[in-house]
Each structure stands twice: as structure tokens, then as C-alpha cells.
Short mmCIF file of C-alpha atoms in Angstrom, two decimals:
data_model
loop_
_atom_site.label_atom_id
_atom_site.label_comp_id
_atom_site.label_asym_id
_atom_site.label_seq_id
_atom_site.Cartn_x
_atom_site.Cartn_y
_atom_site.Cartn_z
CA MET A 977 -21.32 232.08 -46.76
CA ALA A 978 -19.53 231.66 -50.09
CA SER A 979 -17.15 228.89 -51.10
CA ILE A 980 -13.71 230.03 -52.18
CA GLU A 981 -11.29 227.73 -54.00
CA ILE A 982 -7.58 228.29 -53.37
CA GLN A 983 -5.23 226.91 -56.01
CA VAL A 984 -1.47 226.54 -56.40
CA PRO A 985 -0.16 229.71 -58.11
CA ASP A 986 2.62 230.04 -60.66
CA ILE A 987 5.60 228.24 -59.11
CA GLY A 988 8.12 228.99 -61.81
CA ASP A 989 9.93 226.27 -63.71
CA PHE A 990 8.77 223.41 -61.49
CA ALA A 991 6.32 221.07 -63.25
CA GLU A 992 5.34 219.30 -60.03
CA VAL A 993 6.21 219.73 -56.38
CA THR A 994 5.56 217.52 -53.35
CA VAL A 995 3.34 218.48 -50.42
CA ILE A 996 5.52 218.05 -47.31
CA GLU A 997 3.47 219.90 -44.69
CA LEU A 998 -0.19 220.74 -44.02
CA MET A 999 -0.30 223.97 -42.03
CA VAL A 1000 -4.08 224.12 -41.44
CA LYS A 1001 -6.89 221.69 -40.68
CA VAL A 1002 -10.62 221.61 -41.36
CA GLY A 1003 -12.36 224.15 -39.17
CA ASP A 1004 -9.39 226.50 -38.85
CA THR A 1005 -9.95 230.20 -39.48
CA VAL A 1006 -7.29 231.60 -41.80
CA LYS A 1007 -6.40 235.12 -42.84
CA ALA A 1008 -5.43 236.37 -46.28
CA GLU A 1009 -1.76 235.62 -47.04
CA GLN A 1010 -1.64 232.98 -44.29
CA SER A 1011 0.31 229.90 -45.40
CA LEU A 1012 -1.78 226.79 -46.05
CA ILE A 1013 0.71 224.12 -47.11
CA THR A 1014 4.44 223.71 -47.70
CA VAL A 1015 5.63 222.19 -50.97
CA GLU A 1016 9.12 221.11 -51.94
CA SER A 1017 11.07 220.53 -55.12
CA ASP A 1018 14.62 219.22 -55.37
CA LYS A 1019 15.85 222.82 -55.15
CA ALA A 1020 13.67 224.64 -52.64
CA SER A 1021 10.70 224.53 -50.33
CA MET A 1022 7.99 227.16 -50.41
CA GLU A 1023 4.77 227.95 -48.62
CA ILE A 1024 1.48 228.36 -50.52
CA PRO A 1025 -0.54 231.27 -49.07
CA SER A 1026 -4.29 231.89 -49.06
CA SER A 1027 -5.57 234.80 -51.12
CA HIS A 1028 -8.65 235.20 -48.89
CA GLY A 1029 -9.65 234.85 -45.29
CA GLY A 1030 -12.24 232.33 -44.18
CA VAL A 1031 -12.87 229.01 -42.50
CA VAL A 1032 -11.28 225.85 -43.92
CA LYS A 1033 -14.12 223.71 -45.25
CA GLU A 1034 -12.15 221.06 -47.14
CA ILE A 1035 -8.47 220.21 -47.64
CA LYS A 1036 -8.00 218.79 -51.12
CA VAL A 1037 -4.38 217.59 -50.75
CA LYS A 1038 -2.51 215.28 -48.39
CA LEU A 1039 1.11 214.71 -47.46
CA GLY A 1040 3.10 213.28 -50.33
CA ASP A 1041 0.73 214.48 -53.06
CA LYS A 1042 2.24 215.94 -56.22
CA VAL A 1043 0.75 219.32 -57.11
CA LYS A 1044 1.33 221.88 -59.85
CA GLN A 1045 0.06 225.27 -60.91
CA GLY A 1046 -3.73 225.25 -60.77
CA SER A 1047 -4.05 222.31 -58.36
CA LEU A 1048 -6.83 222.82 -55.82
CA VAL A 1049 -5.44 223.17 -52.29
CA VAL A 1050 -8.34 224.03 -49.96
CA ILE A 1051 -11.93 225.24 -50.07
CA LEU A 1052 -12.79 228.06 -47.71
CA GLU A 1053 -16.08 229.39 -46.46
CA GLY A 1054 -15.89 233.17 -46.49
CA GLU A 1055 -17.96 236.30 -46.69
CA GLY A 1056 -18.88 237.82 -50.07
CA ALA A 1057 -19.81 236.58 -53.49
CA ALA A 1058 -18.88 233.10 -54.58
CA VAL A 1059 -15.44 232.96 -56.10
CA ALA A 1060 -14.03 230.12 -58.16
CA ASN A 1061 -10.47 229.48 -59.23
CA VAL A 1062 -9.09 232.31 -57.11
CA PRO A 1063 -5.47 233.04 -58.04
CA VAL A 1064 -3.00 233.70 -55.29
CA ALA A 1065 0.27 235.53 -55.32
CA ALA A 1066 3.37 233.56 -56.16
CA PRO A 1067 4.75 232.04 -52.94
CA ALA A 1068 7.82 233.41 -51.31
CA PRO A 1069 10.42 230.63 -51.29
CA THR A 1070 11.99 229.58 -48.06
CA ALA A 1071 15.13 228.33 -49.78
CA ALA A 1072 17.27 229.72 -52.52
CA PRO A 1073 18.14 227.51 -55.59
CA ALA A 1074 21.64 226.87 -55.09
CA PRO A 1075 22.76 230.29 -53.80
CA THR A 1076 26.32 231.33 -54.10
CA SER A 1077 28.38 232.10 -51.10
CA SER A 1078 31.62 233.72 -50.19
CA GLU A 1079 32.34 230.95 -47.71
CA PRO A 1080 35.50 229.20 -48.91
CA ASN A 1081 34.83 225.82 -47.29
CA PRO A 1082 31.82 223.64 -46.47
CA ALA A 1083 31.35 221.86 -43.17
CA PRO A 1084 34.42 219.62 -42.72
CA ALA A 1085 32.34 216.81 -41.22
CA LEU A 1086 30.17 216.62 -44.30
CA VAL A 1087 33.16 216.69 -46.63
CA ALA A 1088 34.67 213.80 -44.71
CA ALA A 1089 31.33 212.04 -44.78
CA THR A 1090 31.20 212.34 -48.55
CA GLN A 1091 34.63 210.78 -48.85
CA ALA A 1092 33.64 207.95 -46.56
CA ALA A 1093 30.37 207.44 -48.37
CA SER A 1094 31.99 206.50 -51.67
CA VAL A 1095 33.01 203.19 -50.11
CA SER A 1096 29.66 202.75 -48.36
CA ILE A 1097 27.42 203.31 -51.33
CA ALA A 1098 29.50 201.10 -53.62
CA THR A 1099 29.21 198.17 -51.23
CA VAL A 1100 25.54 198.74 -50.41
CA SER A 1101 24.54 198.97 -54.07
CA ALA A 1102 26.10 195.58 -54.69
CA ALA A 1103 23.90 193.99 -52.00
CA PRO A 1104 20.28 193.01 -52.60
CA ALA A 1105 17.68 195.40 -51.14
CA ALA A 1106 16.24 192.66 -48.93
CA ALA A 1107 19.57 192.32 -47.14
CA MET A 1108 19.49 195.90 -45.84
CA PRO A 1109 18.01 196.03 -42.31
CA ALA A 1110 17.61 199.17 -40.27
CA HIS A 1111 20.86 200.53 -38.97
CA ASN A 1112 19.74 200.01 -35.37
CA PRO A 1113 20.29 196.28 -34.83
CA THR A 1114 17.68 196.17 -32.04
CA SER A 1115 14.89 197.42 -34.35
CA ALA A 1116 12.96 195.60 -37.02
CA PRO A 1117 14.10 196.22 -40.60
CA VAL A 1118 12.45 199.19 -42.24
CA GLY A 1119 10.86 199.15 -45.67
CA LEU A 1120 11.17 201.86 -48.28
CA PRO A 1121 12.66 204.86 -46.46
CA HIS A 1122 10.10 207.62 -45.89
CA ALA A 1123 11.76 210.90 -46.90
CA SER A 1124 11.14 213.95 -49.06
CA PRO A 1125 12.77 214.27 -52.52
CA SER A 1126 15.30 216.82 -51.28
CA VAL A 1127 16.35 214.58 -48.38
CA ARG A 1128 16.72 211.60 -50.74
CA LYS A 1129 18.86 213.74 -53.02
CA PHE A 1130 20.92 215.01 -50.07
CA ALA A 1131 21.52 211.42 -48.94
CA ARG A 1132 22.50 210.33 -52.47
CA GLU A 1133 25.03 213.16 -52.72
CA LEU A 1134 26.61 212.09 -49.41
CA GLY A 1135 26.39 208.40 -50.29
CA VAL A 1136 24.31 207.73 -47.16
CA PRO A 1137 22.16 204.56 -47.33
CA LEU A 1138 18.72 205.85 -46.29
CA ALA A 1139 17.55 202.36 -45.35
CA GLU A 1140 20.01 202.49 -42.45
CA VAL A 1141 18.88 205.88 -41.15
CA LYS A 1142 16.30 206.13 -38.36
CA GLY A 1143 13.79 208.92 -39.03
CA SER A 1144 12.77 211.34 -36.31
CA GLY A 1145 9.96 213.02 -38.23
CA LEU A 1146 6.24 212.34 -38.24
CA LYS A 1147 5.56 208.61 -38.71
CA GLY A 1148 9.28 207.90 -38.96
CA ARG A 1149 9.92 210.35 -41.78
CA ILE A 1150 13.64 210.85 -42.36
CA LEU A 1151 14.72 214.49 -42.07
CA GLU A 1152 17.87 216.17 -43.32
CA SER A 1153 19.02 216.44 -39.70
CA ASP A 1154 18.69 212.64 -39.39
CA VAL A 1155 21.02 212.16 -42.37
CA GLN A 1156 23.51 214.59 -40.84
CA ALA A 1157 23.30 212.89 -37.43
CA PHE A 1158 23.84 209.49 -39.05
CA THR A 1159 26.87 210.88 -40.89
CA ARG A 1160 28.32 212.30 -37.66
CA SER A 1161 27.80 209.03 -35.80
CA VAL A 1162 29.56 207.07 -38.56
CA MET A 1163 32.46 209.52 -38.71
CA SER A 1164 32.84 209.51 -34.93
CA GLY A 1165 33.01 205.74 -34.85
CA ALA A 1166 29.82 205.47 -32.77
CA ALA A 1167 28.08 203.59 -35.58
CA GLN A 1168 28.93 201.75 -38.78
CA THR A 1169 27.24 201.33 -42.11
CA LEU A 1170 26.67 197.85 -43.44
CA ALA A 1171 29.39 198.60 -45.96
CA GLY A 1172 31.75 199.52 -43.14
CA VAL A 1173 30.97 196.29 -41.28
CA ALA A 1174 31.65 194.29 -44.43
CA GLN A 1175 34.87 196.18 -45.00
CA ASN A 1176 36.04 195.51 -41.46
CA LYS A 1177 35.30 191.81 -41.80
CA ALA A 1178 37.41 191.82 -44.94
CA GLY A 1179 40.21 193.58 -43.07
CA GLY A 1180 40.00 196.63 -45.28
CA GLY A 1181 39.20 199.47 -42.85
CA ASP A 1182 38.71 200.78 -39.36
CA GLY A 1183 34.99 201.57 -39.41
CA ALA A 1184 35.55 205.25 -40.21
CA GLY A 1185 35.22 204.98 -43.97
CA LEU A 1186 38.49 205.34 -45.84
CA GLY A 1187 40.78 204.54 -42.94
CA LEU A 1188 40.62 208.11 -41.62
CA ILE A 1189 40.77 208.81 -37.93
CA PRO A 1190 37.30 209.36 -36.42
CA TRP A 1191 35.80 212.84 -36.45
CA PRO A 1192 36.21 214.44 -33.01
CA VAL A 1193 33.21 214.31 -30.69
CA VAL A 1194 33.54 217.22 -28.29
CA ASP A 1195 31.52 218.21 -25.24
CA PHE A 1196 31.95 221.96 -25.65
CA THR A 1197 30.35 222.65 -22.26
CA LYS A 1198 33.53 221.39 -20.61
CA PHE A 1199 35.36 224.48 -21.83
CA GLY A 1200 32.79 227.15 -21.06
CA PRO A 1201 29.20 228.28 -21.57
CA ILE A 1202 27.63 227.67 -24.96
CA GLU A 1203 24.38 228.51 -26.75
CA ARG A 1204 22.66 226.44 -29.43
CA LYS A 1205 20.50 227.97 -32.14
CA ASP A 1206 18.65 226.41 -35.04
CA ARG A 1207 19.91 227.50 -38.42
CA PRO A 1208 17.41 229.42 -40.58
CA ARG A 1209 15.61 227.25 -43.10
CA ILE A 1210 17.15 229.01 -46.09
CA LYS A 1211 20.66 228.52 -44.74
CA LYS A 1212 20.08 224.82 -44.11
CA ILE A 1213 18.91 224.15 -47.66
CA SER A 1214 21.57 226.47 -49.08
CA ALA A 1215 24.19 224.52 -47.15
CA SER A 1216 23.17 221.32 -48.91
CA ASN A 1217 23.57 222.97 -52.32
CA LEU A 1218 26.87 224.60 -51.40
CA HIS A 1219 28.25 221.34 -50.02
CA ARG A 1220 27.24 219.43 -53.14
CA ASN A 1221 28.76 222.08 -55.41
CA TRP A 1222 32.02 222.27 -53.46
CA VAL A 1223 32.49 218.50 -53.34
CA MET A 1224 31.36 217.63 -56.86
CA ILE A 1225 32.85 220.52 -58.86
CA PRO A 1226 36.66 220.75 -59.20
CA HIS A 1227 36.98 224.44 -58.32
CA VAL A 1228 39.90 226.59 -59.39
CA THR A 1229 39.98 230.34 -58.66
CA ASN A 1230 41.90 233.02 -60.56
CA HIS A 1231 42.51 236.35 -58.79
CA ASP A 1232 43.16 239.58 -60.65
CA ASP A 1233 42.80 243.35 -60.36
CA CYS A 1234 41.32 245.71 -62.90
CA ASP A 1235 41.52 249.49 -63.23
CA ILE A 1236 38.05 251.06 -62.92
CA THR A 1237 39.19 254.66 -62.34
CA ASP A 1238 37.58 256.03 -65.51
CA LEU A 1239 34.50 253.83 -65.22
CA GLU A 1240 33.85 254.97 -61.63
CA ALA A 1241 34.24 258.61 -62.68
CA PHE A 1242 31.71 258.03 -65.46
CA ARG A 1243 29.32 256.30 -63.03
CA VAL A 1244 29.54 259.19 -60.54
CA SER A 1245 28.95 261.82 -63.22
CA THR A 1246 26.02 259.84 -64.61
CA ASN A 1247 24.40 259.69 -61.20
CA LEU A 1248 24.89 263.44 -60.72
CA GLU A 1249 23.01 263.96 -63.98
CA THR A 1250 20.34 261.57 -62.75
CA ASP A 1251 19.95 263.59 -59.54
CA LYS A 1252 19.44 266.77 -61.53
CA ALA A 1253 16.94 265.05 -63.81
CA ALA A 1254 15.05 263.68 -60.80
CA LYS A 1255 14.49 267.22 -59.53
CA SER A 1256 12.83 267.99 -62.86
CA GLY A 1257 10.56 264.95 -62.73
CA GLY A 1258 12.94 262.29 -64.07
CA THR A 1259 13.02 258.64 -62.97
CA GLY A 1260 15.97 259.06 -60.61
CA VAL A 1261 17.39 255.57 -61.21
CA LYS A 1262 21.00 255.48 -60.05
CA VAL A 1263 23.46 253.15 -61.72
CA THR A 1264 25.66 250.84 -59.68
CA MET A 1265 29.06 249.35 -60.41
CA LEU A 1266 27.43 245.92 -60.31
CA ALA A 1267 25.24 246.89 -63.27
CA PHE A 1268 28.39 247.70 -65.27
CA LEU A 1269 29.88 244.37 -64.14
CA ILE A 1270 26.84 242.49 -65.43
CA LYS A 1271 27.15 244.11 -68.87
CA ALA A 1272 30.91 243.49 -68.91
CA CYS A 1273 30.39 239.83 -67.98
CA VAL A 1274 27.87 239.42 -70.81
CA ALA A 1275 30.50 240.69 -73.27
CA ALA A 1276 33.09 238.28 -71.83
CA LEU A 1277 30.62 235.36 -71.95
CA LYS A 1278 29.98 236.07 -75.63
CA LYS A 1279 33.71 235.99 -76.35
CA PHE A 1280 34.29 232.87 -74.20
CA PRO A 1281 31.08 230.81 -74.63
CA GLU A 1282 32.32 227.83 -72.57
CA PHE A 1283 31.82 230.03 -69.48
CA ASN A 1284 28.12 230.25 -70.42
CA SER A 1285 27.66 226.48 -70.67
CA SER A 1286 26.63 223.53 -68.49
CA ILE A 1287 27.65 219.88 -68.35
CA ASP A 1288 24.98 217.39 -69.42
CA GLY A 1289 26.44 213.89 -69.38
CA ASP A 1290 29.13 213.70 -72.03
CA GLN A 1291 27.95 216.92 -73.69
CA LEU A 1292 28.26 220.62 -73.05
CA VAL A 1293 25.13 222.76 -73.35
CA TYR A 1294 26.09 226.15 -74.80
CA LYS A 1295 23.40 228.66 -73.82
CA GLN A 1296 22.36 231.29 -76.31
CA TYR A 1297 20.83 233.42 -73.55
CA PHE A 1298 22.55 235.55 -70.93
CA HIS A 1299 20.76 235.40 -67.57
CA ILE A 1300 22.99 236.78 -64.83
CA GLY A 1301 22.42 235.94 -61.16
CA PHE A 1302 23.65 238.19 -58.39
CA ALA A 1303 23.99 237.23 -54.73
CA ALA A 1304 21.75 239.29 -52.46
CA ASP A 1305 22.44 239.43 -48.73
CA THR A 1306 19.19 239.09 -46.74
CA PRO A 1307 18.40 238.65 -43.01
CA ASN A 1308 17.63 234.97 -43.70
CA GLY A 1309 20.73 234.24 -45.77
CA LEU A 1310 22.02 234.58 -49.31
CA MET A 1311 19.55 234.50 -52.19
CA VAL A 1312 20.31 234.77 -55.90
CA PRO A 1313 17.89 236.83 -58.02
CA VAL A 1314 18.43 236.62 -61.77
CA ILE A 1315 18.54 239.41 -64.36
CA LYS A 1316 17.03 237.77 -67.45
CA ASP A 1317 18.33 238.64 -70.94
CA ALA A 1318 20.95 241.04 -69.58
CA ASP A 1319 22.43 241.32 -73.08
CA LYS A 1320 19.24 243.07 -74.26
CA LYS A 1321 19.07 245.61 -71.43
CA GLY A 1322 20.83 248.86 -70.74
CA ILE A 1323 22.64 249.92 -67.59
CA PHE A 1324 19.69 251.94 -66.24
CA GLN A 1325 17.23 249.06 -66.73
CA ILE A 1326 19.60 246.57 -65.13
CA SER A 1327 20.15 248.90 -62.15
CA GLN A 1328 16.41 249.36 -61.69
CA GLU A 1329 15.68 245.62 -61.89
CA MET A 1330 18.51 244.85 -59.46
CA GLY A 1331 17.08 247.28 -56.93
CA GLU A 1332 13.59 245.80 -57.24
CA LEU A 1333 14.79 242.20 -57.00
CA ALA A 1334 17.11 242.91 -54.06
CA LYS A 1335 14.22 244.50 -52.13
CA LYS A 1336 11.98 241.51 -52.85
CA ALA A 1337 14.77 239.22 -51.63
CA ARG A 1338 15.12 241.14 -48.36
CA ASP A 1339 11.32 241.08 -47.90
CA GLY A 1340 11.18 237.31 -48.62
CA LYS A 1341 8.95 237.83 -51.65
CA LEU A 1342 11.10 236.48 -54.48
CA SER A 1343 9.29 233.92 -56.62
CA PRO A 1344 11.04 230.74 -57.80
CA ALA A 1345 10.93 232.07 -61.37
CA GLU A 1346 12.94 235.12 -60.27
CA MET A 1347 15.72 232.88 -58.92
CA SER A 1348 15.97 230.35 -61.75
CA GLY A 1349 17.64 230.14 -65.14
CA ALA A 1350 20.95 231.86 -64.38
CA SER A 1351 23.80 231.01 -66.75
CA PHE A 1352 26.47 232.92 -64.77
CA THR A 1353 26.55 234.46 -61.29
CA ILE A 1354 28.27 237.42 -59.66
CA SER A 1355 28.86 237.50 -55.91
CA SER A 1356 29.83 241.01 -54.79
CA LEU A 1357 31.26 241.95 -51.40
CA GLY A 1358 32.12 245.45 -52.60
CA GLY A 1359 29.88 247.15 -50.09
CA ILE A 1360 31.50 245.29 -47.19
CA GLY A 1361 35.22 244.96 -47.78
CA GLY A 1362 37.87 242.30 -48.15
CA ARG A 1363 40.36 241.65 -50.91
CA TYR A 1364 39.87 238.23 -52.52
CA PHE A 1365 37.83 235.11 -51.83
CA THR A 1366 36.85 231.81 -53.44
CA PRO A 1367 33.18 231.91 -54.47
CA ILE A 1368 31.46 228.53 -54.81
CA ILE A 1369 30.08 227.76 -58.26
CA ASN A 1370 26.30 227.65 -58.47
CA ALA A 1371 25.55 224.34 -60.26
CA PRO A 1372 24.71 223.70 -63.05
CA GLU A 1373 26.72 226.79 -64.00
CA VAL A 1374 30.44 226.36 -64.63
CA ALA A 1375 31.80 229.68 -63.35
CA ILE A 1376 31.13 232.48 -60.89
CA LEU A 1377 32.74 235.90 -60.44
CA GLY A 1378 33.54 237.21 -56.96
CA VAL A 1379 34.11 240.94 -56.51
CA CYS A 1380 35.52 242.75 -53.47
CA LYS A 1381 35.85 246.38 -52.48
CA SER A 1382 37.83 248.62 -54.83
CA GLN A 1383 40.63 250.75 -53.42
CA MET A 1384 43.14 253.34 -54.56
CA GLU A 1385 46.60 251.98 -55.30
CA PRO A 1386 49.83 253.36 -56.83
CA VAL A 1387 50.16 251.97 -60.36
CA TRP A 1388 53.25 252.38 -62.55
CA ASP A 1389 52.35 254.04 -65.87
CA GLY A 1390 55.83 253.71 -67.37
CA LYS A 1391 57.10 256.98 -65.96
CA ALA A 1392 55.74 257.30 -62.46
CA PHE A 1393 53.39 255.78 -59.91
CA VAL A 1394 49.91 257.26 -60.26
CA PRO A 1395 46.82 256.68 -58.08
CA ARG A 1396 44.31 254.34 -59.74
CA LEU A 1397 41.11 252.77 -58.42
CA MET A 1398 41.61 248.99 -58.57
CA LEU A 1399 38.84 246.40 -58.35
CA PRO A 1400 39.72 242.88 -57.08
CA LEU A 1401 38.25 240.03 -59.12
CA SER A 1402 38.00 236.36 -58.07
CA LEU A 1403 36.86 234.02 -60.84
CA SER A 1404 36.03 230.43 -59.82
CA TRP A 1405 35.67 227.94 -62.67
CA ASP A 1406 34.91 224.28 -63.26
CA HIS A 1407 38.11 222.55 -64.37
CA ARG A 1408 36.10 219.84 -66.15
CA VAL A 1409 35.00 222.48 -68.67
CA ILE A 1410 37.52 225.30 -68.48
CA ASP A 1411 41.31 225.27 -68.40
CA GLY A 1412 43.64 227.74 -66.76
CA ALA A 1413 44.59 229.57 -69.95
CA ALA A 1414 40.95 230.25 -70.85
CA ALA A 1415 40.23 231.47 -67.31
CA ALA A 1416 43.20 233.85 -67.41
CA ARG A 1417 42.07 235.21 -70.78
CA PHE A 1418 38.53 235.69 -69.47
CA ASN A 1419 39.78 237.72 -66.51
CA VAL A 1420 42.12 239.79 -68.68
CA TYR A 1421 39.36 240.54 -71.19
CA LEU A 1422 36.92 241.43 -68.42
CA GLY A 1423 39.50 243.82 -66.97
CA GLN A 1424 40.00 245.45 -70.38
CA ILE A 1425 36.27 246.08 -70.73
CA LEU A 1426 35.99 247.55 -67.24
CA GLY A 1427 39.07 249.68 -67.94
CA ASP A 1428 37.55 251.07 -71.15
CA PHE A 1429 33.82 250.39 -71.33
CA ARG A 1430 33.69 251.39 -74.99
CA ARG A 1431 34.94 247.88 -75.73
CA VAL A 1432 31.42 246.59 -74.97
CA LEU A 1433 30.41 248.04 -78.33
CA LEU A 1434 33.05 246.06 -80.23
#
């Protein structure tokens, strides 16, 4: 029997990640590609698979350990020659880094909780740590709350004092669901934070945060049959990112239409030529309207560089690269693959990469590196329908373009109404960075490029 060392593979831009779950134990028999551990960063969780089959001889990590690329995970006993430092394929993430969504609103309860939390966290932070007992008055005070980095971050964003939350996980570990349950109980009036108690004693509130009426607690079974289902893991983590982005970014959305009649005709004729070439041994890569949109957005980002920036404290970071994310619909939820250096690639290459990345997203095989680094994102519903929507900005970006299904409309050309293919555009932007005039100019310029794609060369 040979010893096989399994290490952490390339995990993208993450220097270190935390081990949050051990999925095997000594003596277990594992198969190739079977997950061994789950690790988590502040953006996503991912499972580390085994590259070989064998029996687990040693587990070299424990819960809470920080690991990075090359860290030894387990040692297997397997058949064949001895193998050291065996690389494994990059793990498929179970959560997208701040995916975009076409959903116009986050969960109302969490929005209300965030508003209420601003009072709570201000009061709690002014109190000494020793004065913060467990929220349950019948239990002994807890020490440092036991929670993963993402849960701590989620609680900070909501303003929830973790020391007052009772954990339901292993050894009292606080889970995201515990933070949500605590938030619901506070909003319903069933419980109070220490800050709320102090506020009530001072006569400044009603126990529901900012003087709002309590969130309704409803027994839905009174009205008819119901069914409860757990949300997929990707959607749960995506929800945290979407909620943070919606609450913390002052969104404004501009809606416009652009004429893509000539561009669509060019795209169709190009694909007909591609079909003919494919019969003669060509590559057969078909171009999509989204590929043209990516190139058009790059041109607009170059003309309006504030749309390709990010806030960093009191400064703006203007990016000199153009990495464009696009929302991919998968069975497990939205994921956002990224086309790197889109300014240096042609339409055919972008179309090919989009197809490859979208397939990997559907198969759950996207690596963290393939979902990171975007400077601007496009969320397209063109294949489904609809007219306009308000896409949620994917922090730390400052803008996102939403696109719906194009349709023929009568357009006045100065003499008569003529049929033109019009594409609806919905541009959401961060009002801390961008003003309304700049957003309107961006949309107009983007429409001009899509109306006459020769402008990309200017």
C-alpha cells in the first residue's frame, strides 16, 4: 500500500481560507473526486476533493485551521506507486462571489433588521465586552462567539451582536440561520437586544428597533397547506451578498432602449458564414449578442472610467483592466463567471470563452479564480423575456448593466414609422461615485455603439 498526500489546490485569489467542515474520518474509504473538507472565505465556501481513491490514514487539518494552496489535507493509503504532493483539481465552489441578480428587492425582514441594528450596534459598542451576557437570560454568559468568518461578517453587516446569539451548530457554533432567527425574533418583538433594553429604559423605543411596528409572525398553516424546503447553499450565501449590496449601496437605475437592428443582422450573417465554415472543418463558434454587449461596455468603460472604479475609503480605485462578469443561470442559482481582459479579445474569442464558462457554471465546476476580479457586470434576461428590471450592483463594483429581450417596435425616422429591433437596457449605478448626468451619458454612448458598432474602433 502506498501513501498518497492530498493538498489544497489552487483556490484563486484567496491567500488563506478556514476549514469549517471535515467530511471524512480516519479509516474511511474515499473515491477519487470525493470531497474531503469544506473551506470558507469571506466570499464563498468550497469543497476540497481527493484526486485519488484510498483509505484515510491521517487527517492533517482540524476545524478552524487556516489553509492555503499546498497545505496538506489528508494522507491516504492506496494502491500503486508512492505519490507525493499530488495536485488535485481546483474545487468547485458552492457559493458565488457576490452574484448579481434580477431580483429588485432583498428579504424585507432583513432590510428592517439592518435598520434596527444601527441602534443596537451603536449602543452595544459603547458597552464593555464583559457586560454582554448571552441573550437568553436563563443561560450563563457566553465567551467569544464561535462562528465562521462569513457568519461574523454577515452579523456585522446586519449590526447583530453575536454575543447575544445562541448557536445551534456543533459545540454551540453560530450559524447564519441563527443570526437570521435572532433577527426575526427581535423584529417580531419576541426578544430584545441589550441595546433595545437600554433604549426602552431610557424611554426611547418600543423594543422593535427604530420605533417600527413589529414584523408580522404568521402561522401560514392556518390558511392552507404549506411545504418547507431548504434553500440551496449557493442561494443562501448569494442572498447575504445581495442583501449587503442592496442595503449598503445607494442604487439608482437608468432605463433606456437602443436600436440593434443592424447589429443583429450582422450577427446573423456572421453566424451563417460560421455554419458554412464549420462544414468545411472550421471552428464553428457562433457569436452571441452578449459578446457584442461585452465589447460595447468595454468601450463605454474606457470613455467613462468612473464606471470601472471601486470605492476604497476616501479614494476611488480606477482600474486599468477590463474584466467583465456575466450572470449565468444554473440549477443551483446565479453564478458570475468573468471574462478577463475583454478589451484584448475579439468577438469570437469572447463568445467561445462565454460558452465554456457557462457550461462549467451549470456543471458546478467553476473555480474561484474564474469568478473573481470583475470590474463591471452584465446581467442578461434576453433569452427569457421581460422589459426592464433593477439589477443589484455586485460590490465592490459601482455599476451593473441589465439587459432584457429585444423586440420589434415602430420608430419614427423623421418621415414615417419604421420597424426597428430595440434592446431594453437597465443600468444600475452607485450614487456615491456616479451622478445622474454621467449615467445618462453612459447609456446614450452605449446605445450609439450598439447602433453602429464601427464606433468601437474610434
